[in-house]
Amino acid sequence: MSAPAGIPPRPAAAPGGARAPEAAARAPPCQNGPMQNPMQFPFGYGLHLENYSASSGRYPQVPQEAVPSQLNNQYVADYHSACYSIPVQSVITPSVGPSMLNTQQPQQLYSGAAHPVESAGGLTQGAISSASHLHTGVPQSYSALSSHCSSSTSSSVASQGFPLSSGHYAMPTVSSAVYPNLSYPSMSIGSPYGQVFTSQSLPAVGQFEETNAFPGPSSTVPRTLPHQVPLGYNSTSWSTSDFQSAQDNFNRNHTGSLAKASNQINTVGIVDSSHPVSQNVQFTKPGVETSVVSSAVTSSIRTPVSDHLTEAASVPSNKQPSEPLLQEAIDSSSTTSSASPVINNYDALEGGGYPETNTATSSPAPTPQTSRTPKPFGYGYPTLQPGYQNAAPPTSAMQPNNPGPHSGFQQYPQYPGVNQLSSTLGGLSLQHSQQPESLRPVNLTQDRNILPVSPVLAPVPNLNSDLKKLNCSPDSFRCTLTNIPQTQALLNKAKLPLGLLLHPFRDLTQLPVITSSTIVRCRSCRTYINPFVAFIDQRRWKCNLCYRVNDVPEEFMYNPLTRSYGEPHKRPEVQNSTVEFIASSDYMLRPPQPAVYLFVLDVSHNAVEAGYLTIVCQSLLENLDKLPGDSRTRIGFITFDSTVQFYNLQEGLSQPQMLIVSDIDDVFLPTPDSLLVNLHESKELIKDLLNALPNMFTNTRETHSALGPALQAAFKLMSPTGGRISVFQSQLPSLGSGFLHSREDPNQRSSTKVVQHLGPATDFYKKLALDCSGQQTAVDLFLLSSQYSDLASLACMSKYSAGCIYYYPSFHHSHNPAQAEKLQKDLKRYLTRKIGFEAVMRIRCTKGLSIHTFHGNLFVRSTDLLSLANVNPDAGFAVQMSIEESLTGTSLVCFQTALLYTSSKGERRIRVHTLCLPVVTSLADVYAGADVQAVVCLLANMAVDRSVSSSLSDARDALVNAVVDSLSAYISTASNLQQSTLIAPNSLRLFPLYVLALLKQKAFRTGTSTRLDDRIYAMCQIKSQPLVQLMKMIHPNLYRIDRLTSEGTIHVNDRVVPQPPLQKLSAEKLTREGAFLMDCGSIFYIWIGKSCDNSFIKDVLGYTNYASVPQKLTQLPELDTLSSERARSFISWLRDSRPLSTVLQVIKDESPAKTDFFQHLVEDRTEAAFSYYEFLLHIQQQICK
Amino acid sequence: MCKIIDQICLVTSCGCKPTLQNCPENSPAQIIAFDELKTDYKNPIDQCNTLNPLVLPEYLIHAFFCVMFLCAAEWLTLGLNMPLLAYHIWRYMSRPVMSGPGLYDPTTIMNADILAYCQKEGWCKLAFYLLSFFYYLYGMIYVLVSS
C-alpha cells in the first residue's frame, strides 16, 4: 500500500479523458482484490491507505499531496462525460432490443397492477395497518423510501391505479414547486432516455447515471462481488413476509443503484428496459397536467430503474427466480413507477429518506436516513413519526401509504381522511407509549434526594441504534434539547432555550484523520459529508442539511479502510461523526503560518514583588522543547513597566540585547527583524534571557505600567505572521493609551442592589483585539494582581481575539503558594497543549434552524462564521439557536461544526463534528429530551450577556424566570397533575438546583462580598469554558473520602479507583467525623471535620492528629496504606479525567479558608440567598401567581 | 454607499413660513448594510466602520430641522418629529462604550437580536422619513399655492 508519498501536484483541470488513466498510473499499488480495472482508483488513495491503517490516534503527518489547483467539484462536467463513454463499451449488451421494450411495457404494467390484488390483502386495512406496521415491522432500515415503495407495490392495485395516480400527481406539484431548479432537468433527462434505448441497447441505467457519476469502465467485474452480498440478504428477507418483501424490494432498488452497473448486465434486461418506458408514459401525464411535477419526475426516473435493475440482479443470484418473486419484482417496479413521482418528490423535498440499501446489506453502515425516516426510535414513544404526521398536506397525505402495502391508491382521493387518521395516530402514539423515564414527574418539594449518586450524564438522543452509535460524542457537541421542537411556537411554549454547547478542539484519544485530495462537500451549502447523509444510490448522496443531491466523486468510491471499491458509505467520513480532514491549498488564504509565540511580561515593581517572573521563566525553560511547533517556530519577548523593552535574540549575538523604547505615545519596533527569532536557532540566547529575566528587575522602583503601548508593539510585531501573544499583567495599566482608572468601590462589593462596571471602561482593548484577530493573532491574558485591575476592560483583549483568560487573585509566590502552584500547573498545560492557528469555525444546521447568538471567546464574522485567531483545546463555545421555519417534513435535524485551523506543524486541517437529533411535535417530548446541564450552561451564558448589557439583577430575575416558566409550562401540559405541587419532569429535576447554584455563583451572587474582578472572571469562565468544566464550577461534586470502600470500584490502568457516591451540597451532609472532597473543576478542596477519625488523618494525611495538620496543605503524601492509596487513586483519577490542572487544598474546619469551601454548599441558606427548599417554595409561589 | 441628503430648503416669500425639507436618508444605507451583514457579504468590522460615521450627521441634521421647525413655529411638524428626536438622544446615550462616534459595535452587531433591531429601526426610519418628505412637500406646495 505504499504509494509515492509526495505526489506531484496535478495540473489544475485535467481533461476528463486524461484523468482516469492518470489515476490508474498513479495508484497502481492499491489495486488488490477483485479490481481488475486500473481505473477505479481515485487519485491519491495510495497515500490514504497508509493513513487509514493507522486508524487511531494522531496520524503521522503524511506529506500531503499539494494538489493545489484541484478545485473541488470541477470534475462534474468533464469527468463524467469522459467516463460515461466508457461504460457503454464495457457493459455487456443486454439481451433485449429496443423494440422489445415497447411491447414489454404494457405487459409489465398490467401484470404489476394485477399482482397486488392477489398478494396484498384487503385494501381496507389501509392506513392503520400500515401505520402500525411502521413501528413494528422491519426494525432496521425502515426508511421512508422503502416504505414508500412497498406501499406503492400494494397500491398499484388494479388498473385504476393509473388514473388515480395522475390525480395525485397534481398534489406533488405544490411541493415540487419548492425546488424549481429540479423541474427542468427532469424533462431533459426524460428525453435522453428515449435515445438511450435506441442508441445503446444497454439498459437506460447508463443514461441515468450520467447525471451521477457513472462508475466507470471498470465497474463491471469487481463490483459484482460486493453486491452479491446484499442480494442474498434481500432474498432472505423476501421470504419473510409480504410487506417486508415489498419493502426490501425497494431497499434493493436503492441499493440496487449501487449494484446496477454490474448486475444489470445479464439479468433481466427486459425488466429494466421496459420499465423506463412505462415511466415515460407517466411523464407525459404529469407534464400535461402540470408542468411543475417534473421535479418529481427526475428522481422518479432513477428509482424505478435502479429498482428494476436490482430486482433483476437479485433474480439470478437467487438461482431460482420463483414466479411470485419475479412477479413481485415486476409489479413493484412498475407500480413504483406509478407512485414514484410522489415518493421522489417527497424525497426531494425532505431529503434523504433513501435507506441506502447498501446499508441494508452492511449493518454498521451509515444509515443515511437523514430525513423523515419512520424508524423505530429510542424510547418507544413513537411520536417520532412527527415528520410524517405534520408533513405538509401533499406529503403527509402520501405518507400513510408508505408503510404498508395495503394502503392502496384509493387513499389518494381522500386526503383529508388520511390526514386525520395520521394525526390521530400521532396523538395516539404518544399516549400509548409508555412514558419514558425522562418524563416521569418528580415532585420536587417532596423528593429530597434528587441528586443522583453518580455524576449526571448527558441524555442520549432518542434515535435509533444505528444513528446513536454514529452520533457525535456529547463531550464535544451537546444540544440543550435532544428532541428538537418542530416549530418556534412549540419551542416558545416549552420555555427552554435551544442551543448548542461546543467543545470543538477537545483533546481526543481517537480521531480519524483523512487525507484526501477532494473533500466531499455539498455543493450548495458546503456541508461536509457525514454519517447522516443519505446515499441515494452509489453515485449520489443527499445532503442532510439542505437536501441537495450531490454526486459522489470517483475517488470517494474507493474505501481505503476496507480497500474495497464502490462502498462510499463505509468510508471513514461516513462512519464517524467526528473526523479531521487534512485540507488542500484551497483552504488557505496564505501559506500556513508558523507557530509564533510572543510573551509580554509586566516587570513593574508590583510584578517583581509578586514574584511571578521566576515561575513563568522557569516553566518556559522547562517546556521550551515541548512548545507545539515545527522547525519554523518563532518566539519573542517584550517586557514593560513605564517603558517598553524589547529583546534582540538574533542568532549570533553573544548575549540577549535589551532595547528600551521610552516613547510610549508612539511606540515603534527598534529592530523589527530580530525580535521574533527562530526557537531552534536562537535557543541558547533564549535560555540565557529566561535565566536572567527574573533577576534583571529586582530593584526596580517603577510602579507604572504601560500595558497599552506594550500591546500595540506586540501587535505590530505579530501582525506579519499571526500567532499567540501571552500577556502577564499584575496591576491596573496606568500609562499610555489604554490606561484605566479604578472603578471599584469596595463598599459596594456586597451590595444587593446594583453592581456596576461589568462592562469595559474603554474600547481600546476591544479594538486592539479586533485588530489582532484580523491579523490572526490571539491575546491570552494572565492577570496576577493583588488589587483591582479592571478585568472587565482588560478581558476584552482576549475575548474578541479568541484568547483565554487566567486570573490569579492576590497572587504572591511565597504568601500564596496555592496560587503559585496553580500558575505553574496552568502554565505547563498552557505551553504544551495543542494549538490551532488562523482558525475559523462554521456552524451549519438543517434548513429551518438558524443561529441566534454565539457565546465564547471569539469574533463573529458572519451569521454562522466565527473567526478564531487561535483555538485551544480548553475553549468551549455556546450557540443559541432559533427555529426560523417550521421543521415540518423532517424527523431529524443535524448540526455540523467545521473548524478549519493550521496545526502547529503547519498543516491546514479541518475538524468536523456532526450531531443528529430527532424532531418532535409534542411538548412532552421536548421536555423528555431536555438536557438540563446544557440548558443551565446556556442560560448562564445568556445571563452573563444580560448582566453586562442590562444589569445583574435583571440577569438573576431572568434565571429564576427561566425555571418558573419552564416548570409552569410543564405543569400546565400535564393536566392530570395537581396544580399546587411543584412538579418537574425527571429530565429537568435538577434544573432548580442548578439555577440556584448559578445564582450563588460568584458571577451572579449578590449580598455576599464579591470583588468585581472575581465576578468578572467568573463571567469570563462561564463564557469560555466547555460544559463539563463549567458544570463543575456551577455545581461542584462532593464526595466523602474518609471511608472509601471497595464497593463499586472501577479499574483504570491497573489501579483500583473507588467510586464514592455524590453528596448533596449541603452542610447537613458534612459530619465532624468525616473528611470530604469537593471537586470544583480547577480546584479540589478537602475539608476535614474537627473530630475526624484519627486513622484517616494518620493514614491519608500523614499527621498524628487533627491539631497537627497544617493550615496550608496542598498535597497528599504517598503513604503505604490502603486508605491512602484509595484516596490518592481516586483523586488522581478525577484529575486525569480533565485536561486542566487542578490544585488541591486541604481545609481544616476552623481555618479561615473554610469560607471558600462553604460558599460552594449551594443548598444551604446564606444571609443573602435562599436555601434549596426555600428556593423551591419561591418558585412554586411564582408559578401559582 | 450613498448618503442621500436631499434637502429642499425653501423659504416662502412671506417672511418665515415653514422650511420644507426632507430629512437625511441614512436609513436606506443602513438597511442595505445590515442586509449585507446578514447575507455574509461583508465583514462586520468594515460595515461598522462605514456606518458609524453616518450616524451622528443623520442625528444632527434631524435635530437641525427640528430647530428650524421650532423657529418657524410649525408646532404640528415639530410635534411629529419630537419623538424621533428623543429616540435619537436616547439611542446615542445608550450606545456601547466606543471611542469614536457612532452606534454600532462590530462585536455585538452580529448578535441576531441586535441585527434584527437595527434592521427594523432602519425600515421604520425610512418609512418615517419618506412620509415626512411627502408631508413637507405637501406643506410647501400648499404654502406656495395659498400665498
JSON list of C-alpha atoms in Angstrom, two decimals, chain A residues 939-1072:
[
{"chain": "A", "resi": 939, "resn": "LEU", "atom": "CA", "xyz": [-28.66, 30.04, 30.45]},
{"chain": "A", "resi": 940, "resn": "ALA", "atom": "CA", "xyz": [-25.52, 31.00, 32.31]},
{"chain": "A", "resi": 941, "resn": "ASN", "atom": "CA", "xyz": [-24.02, 32.32, 29.11]},
{"chain": "A", "resi": 942, "resn": "MET", "atom": "CA", "xyz": [-27.14, 34.26, 28.33]},
{"chain": "A", "resi": 943, "resn": "ALA", "atom": "CA", "xyz": [-27.26, 35.61, 31.85]},
{"chain": "A", "resi": 944, "resn": "VAL", "atom": "CA", "xyz": [-23.73, 36.91, 31.54]},
{"chain": "A", "resi": 945, "resn": "ASP", "atom": "CA", "xyz": [-24.69, 38.80, 28.43]},
{"chain": "A", "resi": 946, "resn": "ARG", "atom": "CA", "xyz": [-27.76, 40.10, 30.13]},
{"chain": "A", "resi": 947, "resn": "SER", "atom": "CA", "xyz": [-25.92, 41.30, 33.18]},
{"chain": "A", "resi": 948, "resn": "VAL", "atom": "CA", "xyz": [-23.43, 43.20, 31.07]},
{"chain": "A", "resi": 949, "resn": "SER", "atom": "CA", "xyz": [-25.94, 44.71, 28.70]},
{"chain": "A", "resi": 950, "resn": "SER", "atom": "CA", "xyz": [-28.65, 45.32, 31.24]},
{"chain": "A", "resi": 951, "resn": "SER", "atom": "CA", "xyz": [-27.98, 44.67, 34.88]},
{"chain": "A", "resi": 952, "resn": "LEU", "atom": "CA", "xyz": [-27.09, 41.91, 37.24]},
{"chain": "A", "resi": 953, "resn": "SER", "atom": "CA", "xyz": [-30.48, 41.89, 38.90]},
{"chain": "A", "resi": 954, "resn": "ASP", "atom": "CA", "xyz": [-32.13, 41.53, 35.51]},
{"chain": "A", "resi": 955, "resn": "ALA", "atom": "CA", "xyz": [-29.97, 38.56, 34.80]},
{"chain": "A", "resi": 956, "resn": "ARG", "atom": "CA", "xyz": [-30.82, 36.99, 38.13]},
{"chain": "A", "resi": 957, "resn": "ASP", "atom": "CA", "xyz": [-34.51, 37.52, 37.57]},
{"chain": "A", "resi": 958, "resn": "ALA", "atom": "CA", "xyz": [-34.20, 36.05, 34.14]},
{"chain": "A", "resi": 959, "resn": "LEU", "atom": "CA", "xyz": [-32.58, 32.94, 35.58]},
{"chain": "A", "resi": 960, "resn": "VAL", "atom": "CA", "xyz": [-35.32, 32.45, 38.11]},
{"chain": "A", "resi": 961, "resn": "ASN", "atom": "CA", "xyz": [-37.93, 33.11, 35.49]},
{"chain": "A", "resi": 962, "resn": "ALA", "atom": "CA", "xyz": [-36.40, 30.50, 33.26]},
{"chain": "A", "resi": 963, "resn": "VAL", "atom": "CA", "xyz": [-37.12, 27.91, 35.91]},
{"chain": "A", "resi": 964, "resn": "VAL", "atom": "CA", "xyz": [-40.53, 29.27, 36.76]},
{"chain": "A", "resi": 965, "resn": "ASP", "atom": "CA", "xyz": [-41.63, 29.50, 33.16]},
{"chain": "A", "resi": 966, "resn": "SER", "atom": "CA", "xyz": [-40.46, 26.11, 32.07]},
{"chain": "A", "resi": 967, "resn": "LEU", "atom": "CA", "xyz": [-41.85, 24.33, 35.09]},
{"chain": "A", "resi": 968, "resn": "SER", "atom": "CA", "xyz": [-45.17, 26.07, 34.91]},
{"chain": "A", "resi": 969, "resn": "ALA", "atom": "CA", "xyz": [-45.35, 25.28, 31.21]},
{"chain": "A", "resi": 970, "resn": "TYR", "atom": "CA", "xyz": [-44.70, 21.68, 32.05]},
{"chain": "A", "resi": 971, "resn": "ILE", "atom": "CA", "xyz": [-47.29, 21.58, 34.78]},
{"chain": "A", "resi": 972, "resn": "SER", "atom": "CA", "xyz": [-49.87, 23.08, 32.50]},
{"chain": "A", "resi": 973, "resn": "THR", "atom": "CA", "xyz": [-49.26, 20.43, 29.88]},
{"chain": "A", "resi": 974, "resn": "ALA", "atom": "CA", "xyz": [-49.57, 17.63, 32.30]},
{"chain": "A", "resi": 975, "resn": "SER", "atom": "CA", "xyz": [-53.17, 18.28, 33.14]},
{"chain": "A", "resi": 976, "resn": "ASN", "atom": "CA", "xyz": [-53.59, 15.34, 35.41]},
{"chain": "A", "resi": 977, "resn": "LEU", "atom": "CA", "xyz": [-51.13, 16.67, 37.90]},
{"chain": "A", "resi": 978, "resn": "GLN", "atom": "CA", "xyz": [-52.14, 18.73, 40.81]},
{"chain": "A", "resi": 979, "resn": "GLN", "atom": "CA", "xyz": [-51.51, 22.33, 40.21]},
{"chain": "A", "resi": 980, "resn": "SER", "atom": "CA", "xyz": [-50.48, 23.01, 43.75]},
{"chain": "A", "resi": 981, "resn": "THR", "atom": "CA", "xyz": [-47.42, 20.81, 43.87]},
{"chain": "A", "resi": 982, "resn": "LEU", "atom": "CA", "xyz": [-44.15, 21.63, 42.27]},
{"chain": "A", "resi": 983, "resn": "ILE", "atom": "CA", "xyz": [-43.64, 19.01, 39.65]},
{"chain": "A", "resi": 984, "resn": "ALA", "atom": "CA", "xyz": [-40.83, 18.71, 37.20]},
{"chain": "A", "resi": 985, "resn": "PRO", "atom": "CA", "xyz": [-40.16, 16.14, 34.53]},
{"chain": "A", "resi": 986, "resn": "ASN", "atom": "CA", "xyz": [-37.43, 13.80, 35.50]},
{"chain": "A", "resi": 987, "resn": "SER", "atom": "CA", "xyz": [-35.18, 15.26, 32.85]},
{"chain": "A", "resi": 988, "resn": "LEU", "atom": "CA", "xyz": [-35.43, 18.68, 34.46]},
{"chain": "A", "resi": 989, "resn": "ARG", "atom": "CA", "xyz": [-35.49, 17.67, 38.08]},
{"chain": "A", "resi": 990, "resn": "LEU", "atom": "CA", "xyz": [-32.09, 19.20, 38.70]},
{"chain": "A", "resi": 991, "resn": "PHE", "atom": "CA", "xyz": [-32.99, 22.42, 36.95]},
{"chain": "A", "resi": 992, "resn": "PRO", "atom": "CA", "xyz": [-33.98, 24.42, 40.05]},
{"chain": "A", "resi": 993, "resn": "LEU", "atom": "CA", "xyz": [-30.96, 23.16, 41.92]},
{"chain": "A", "resi": 994, "resn": "TYR", "atom": "CA", "xyz": [-28.56, 24.15, 39.18]},
{"chain": "A", "resi": 995, "resn": "VAL", "atom": "CA", "xyz": [-30.13, 27.53, 38.76]},
{"chain": "A", "resi": 996, "resn": "LEU", "atom": "CA", "xyz": [-29.92, 28.12, 42.46]},
{"chain": "A", "resi": 997, "resn": "ALA", "atom": "CA", "xyz": [-26.27, 27.13, 42.29]},
{"chain": "A", "resi": 998, "resn": "LEU", "atom": "CA", "xyz": [-25.84, 29.56, 39.45]},
{"chain": "A", "resi": 999, "resn": "LEU", "atom": "CA", "xyz": [-27.40, 32.33, 41.49]},
{"chain": "A", "resi": 1000, "resn": "LYS", "atom": "CA", "xyz": [-24.89, 31.63, 44.21]},
{"chain": "A", "resi": 1001, "resn": "GLN", "atom": "CA", "xyz": [-22.02, 31.60, 41.77]},
{"chain": "A", "resi": 1002, "resn": "LYS", "atom": "CA", "xyz": [-19.50, 34.37, 42.09]},
{"chain": "A", "resi": 1003, "resn": "ALA", "atom": "CA", "xyz": [-20.67, 35.74, 38.79]},
{"chain": "A", "resi": 1004, "resn": "PHE", "atom": "CA", "xyz": [-24.26, 36.28, 39.79]},
{"chain": "A", "resi": 1005, "resn": "ARG", "atom": "CA", "xyz": [-24.39, 36.34, 43.54]},
{"chain": "A", "resi": 1006, "resn": "THR", "atom": "CA", "xyz": [-25.41, 39.41, 45.41]},
{"chain": "A", "resi": 1007, "resn": "GLY", "atom": "CA", "xyz": [-25.24, 40.19, 49.03]},
{"chain": "A", "resi": 1008, "resn": "THR", "atom": "CA", "xyz": [-22.05, 38.28, 49.58]},
{"chain": "A", "resi": 1009, "resn": "SER", "atom": "CA", "xyz": [-18.90, 40.28, 49.34]},
{"chain": "A", "resi": 1010, "resn": "THR", "atom": "CA", "xyz": [-17.52, 39.65, 45.90]},
{"chain": "A", "resi": 1011, "resn": "ARG", "atom": "CA", "xyz": [-14.68, 41.55, 44.37]},
{"chain": "A", "resi": 1012, "resn": "LEU", "atom": "CA", "xyz": [-15.51, 42.95, 40.99]},
{"chain": "A", "resi": 1013, "resn": "ASP", "atom": "CA", "xyz": [-12.61, 41.22, 39.31]},
{"chain": "A", "resi": 1014, "resn": "ASP", "atom": "CA", "xyz": [-13.61, 37.89, 40.79]},
{"chain": "A", "resi": 1015, "resn": "ARG", "atom": "CA", "xyz": [-17.08, 38.37, 39.49]},
{"chain": "A", "resi": 1016, "resn": "ILE", "atom": "CA", "xyz": [-15.89, 39.33, 36.04]},
{"chain": "A", "resi": 1017, "resn": "TYR", "atom": "CA", "xyz": [-13.52, 36.41, 35.95]},
{"chain": "A", "resi": 1018, "resn": "ALA", "atom": "CA", "xyz": [-16.31, 34.03, 36.82]},
{"chain": "A", "resi": 1019, "resn": "MET", "atom": "CA", "xyz": [-18.30, 35.52, 33.98]},
{"chain": "A", "resi": 1020, "resn": "CYS", "atom": "CA", "xyz": [-15.40, 35.09, 31.58]},
{"chain": "A", "resi": 1021, "resn": "GLN", "atom": "CA", "xyz": [-15.13, 31.50, 32.62]},
{"chain": "A", "resi": 1022, "resn": "ILE", "atom": "CA", "xyz": [-18.80, 30.88, 32.12]},
{"chain": "A", "resi": 1023, "resn": "LYS", "atom": "CA", "xyz": [-18.46, 32.23, 28.62]},
{"chain": "A", "resi": 1024, "resn": "SER", "atom": "CA", "xyz": [-15.40, 30.34, 27.60]},
{"chain": "A", "resi": 1025, "resn": "GLN", "atom": "CA", "xyz": [-15.36, 27.04, 29.43]},
{"chain": "A", "resi": 1026, "resn": "PRO", "atom": "CA", "xyz": [-16.60, 23.81, 27.98]},
{"chain": "A", "resi": 1027, "resn": "LEU", "atom": "CA", "xyz": [-19.68, 22.33, 29.52]},
{"chain": "A", "resi": 1028, "resn": "VAL", "atom": "CA", "xyz": [-18.11, 19.67, 31.67]},
{"chain": "A", "resi": 1029, "resn": "GLN", "atom": "CA", "xyz": [-15.78, 22.13, 33.28]},
{"chain": "A", "resi": 1030, "resn": "LEU", "atom": "CA", "xyz": [-18.48, 24.72, 33.68]},
{"chain": "A", "resi": 1031, "resn": "MET", "atom": "CA", "xyz": [-20.85, 22.33, 35.38]},
{"chain": "A", "resi": 1032, "resn": "LYS", "atom": "CA", "xyz": [-18.24, 21.54, 37.99]},
{"chain": "A", "resi": 1033, "resn": "MET", "atom": "CA", "xyz": [-17.81, 25.21, 38.57]},
{"chain": "A", "resi": 1034, "resn": "ILE", "atom": "CA", "xyz": [-21.53, 25.78, 38.94]},
{"chain": "A", "resi": 1035, "resn": "HIS", "atom": "CA", "xyz": [-22.33, 22.69, 40.92]},
{"chain": "A", "resi": 1036, "resn": "PRO", "atom": "CA", "xyz": [-19.24, 21.02, 42.35]},
{"chain": "A", "resi": 1037, "resn": "ASN", "atom": "CA", "xyz": [-19.16, 17.35, 43.17]},
{"chain": "A", "resi": 1038, "resn": "LEU", "atom": "CA", "xyz": [-18.88, 16.47, 46.84]},
{"chain": "A", "resi": 1039, "resn": "TYR", "atom": "CA", "xyz": [-17.61, 13.10, 47.97]},
{"chain": "A", "resi": 1040, "resn": "ARG", "atom": "CA", "xyz": [-16.95, 11.68, 51.37]},
{"chain": "A", "resi": 1041, "resn": "ILE", "atom": "CA", "xyz": [-13.48, 10.27, 51.31]},
{"chain": "A", "resi": 1042, "resn": "ASP", "atom": "CA", "xyz": [-12.67, 9.15, 54.80]},
{"chain": "A", "resi": 1043, "resn": "ARG", "atom": "CA", "xyz": [-14.46, 5.88, 54.33]},
{"chain": "A", "resi": 1044, "resn": "LEU", "atom": "CA", "xyz": [-13.65, 4.87, 50.81]},
{"chain": "A", "resi": 1045, "resn": "THR", "atom": "CA", "xyz": [-14.67, 1.29, 50.28]},
{"chain": "A", "resi": 1046, "resn": "SER", "atom": "CA", "xyz": [-14.03, -1.13, 47.55]},
{"chain": "A", "resi": 1047, "resn": "GLU", "atom": "CA", "xyz": [-17.67, -1.15, 46.68]},
{"chain": "A", "resi": 1048, "resn": "GLY", "atom": "CA", "xyz": [-18.35, -0.28, 43.08]},
{"chain": "A", "resi": 1049, "resn": "THR", "atom": "CA", "xyz": [-14.73, 0.33, 42.26]},
{"chain": "A", "resi": 1050, "resn": "ILE", "atom": "CA", "xyz": [-13.59, 0.58, 38.74]},
{"chain": "A", "resi": 1051, "resn": "HIS", "atom": "CA", "xyz": [-10.27, -0.44, 37.34]},
{"chain": "A", "resi": 1052, "resn": "VAL", "atom": "CA", "xyz": [-8.26, 2.05, 35.39]},
{"chain": "A", "resi": 1053, "resn": "ASN", "atom": "CA", "xyz": [-4.79, 1.17, 34.24]},
{"chain": "A", "resi": 1054, "resn": "ASP", "atom": "CA", "xyz": [-4.25, -1.45, 36.90]},
{"chain": "A", "resi": 1055, "resn": "ARG", "atom": "CA", "xyz": [-5.42, 0.92, 39.56]},
{"chain": "A", "resi": 1056, "resn": "VAL", "atom": "CA", "xyz": [-8.45, 0.37, 41.66]},
{"chain": "A", "resi": 1057, "resn": "VAL", "atom": "CA", "xyz": [-10.47, 3.54, 41.80]},
{"chain": "A", "resi": 1058, "resn": "PRO", "atom": "CA", "xyz": [-13.17, 3.72, 44.43]},
{"chain": "A", "resi": 1059, "resn": "GLN", "atom": "CA", "xyz": [-16.39, 5.41, 43.44]},
{"chain": "A", "resi": 1060, "resn": "PRO", "atom": "CA", "xyz": [-17.90, 7.13, 46.44]},
{"chain": "A", "resi": 1061, "resn": "PRO", "atom": "CA", "xyz": [-21.43, 8.40, 45.96]},
{"chain": "A", "resi": 1062, "resn": "LEU", "atom": "CA", "xyz": [-22.09, 12.06, 45.27]},
{"chain": "A", "resi": 1063, "resn": "GLN", "atom": "CA", "xyz": [-23.26, 14.02, 48.25]},
{"chain": "A", "resi": 1064, "resn": "LYS", "atom": "CA", "xyz": [-25.68, 16.86, 48.36]},
{"chain": "A", "resi": 1065, "resn": "LEU", "atom": "CA", "xyz": [-24.01, 20.24, 48.54]},
{"chain": "A", "resi": 1066, "resn": "SER", "atom": "CA", "xyz": [-25.34, 20.92, 51.95]},
{"chain": "A", "resi": 1067, "resn": "ALA", "atom": "CA", "xyz": [-23.76, 21.25, 55.36]},
{"chain": "A", "resi": 1068, "resn": "GLU", "atom": "CA", "xyz": [-26.17, 18.66, 56.61]},
{"chain": "A", "resi": 1069, "resn": "LYS", "atom": "CA", "xyz": [-24.09, 16.08, 54.82]},
{"chain": "A", "resi": 1070, "resn": "LEU", "atom": "CA", "xyz": [-20.88, 17.21, 56.42]},
{"chain": "A", "resi": 1071, "resn": "THR", "atom": "CA", "xyz": [-20.16, 15.45, 59.64]},
{"chain": "A", "resi": 1072, "resn": "ARG", "atom": "CA", "xyz": [-17.45, 16.37, 62.01]}
]
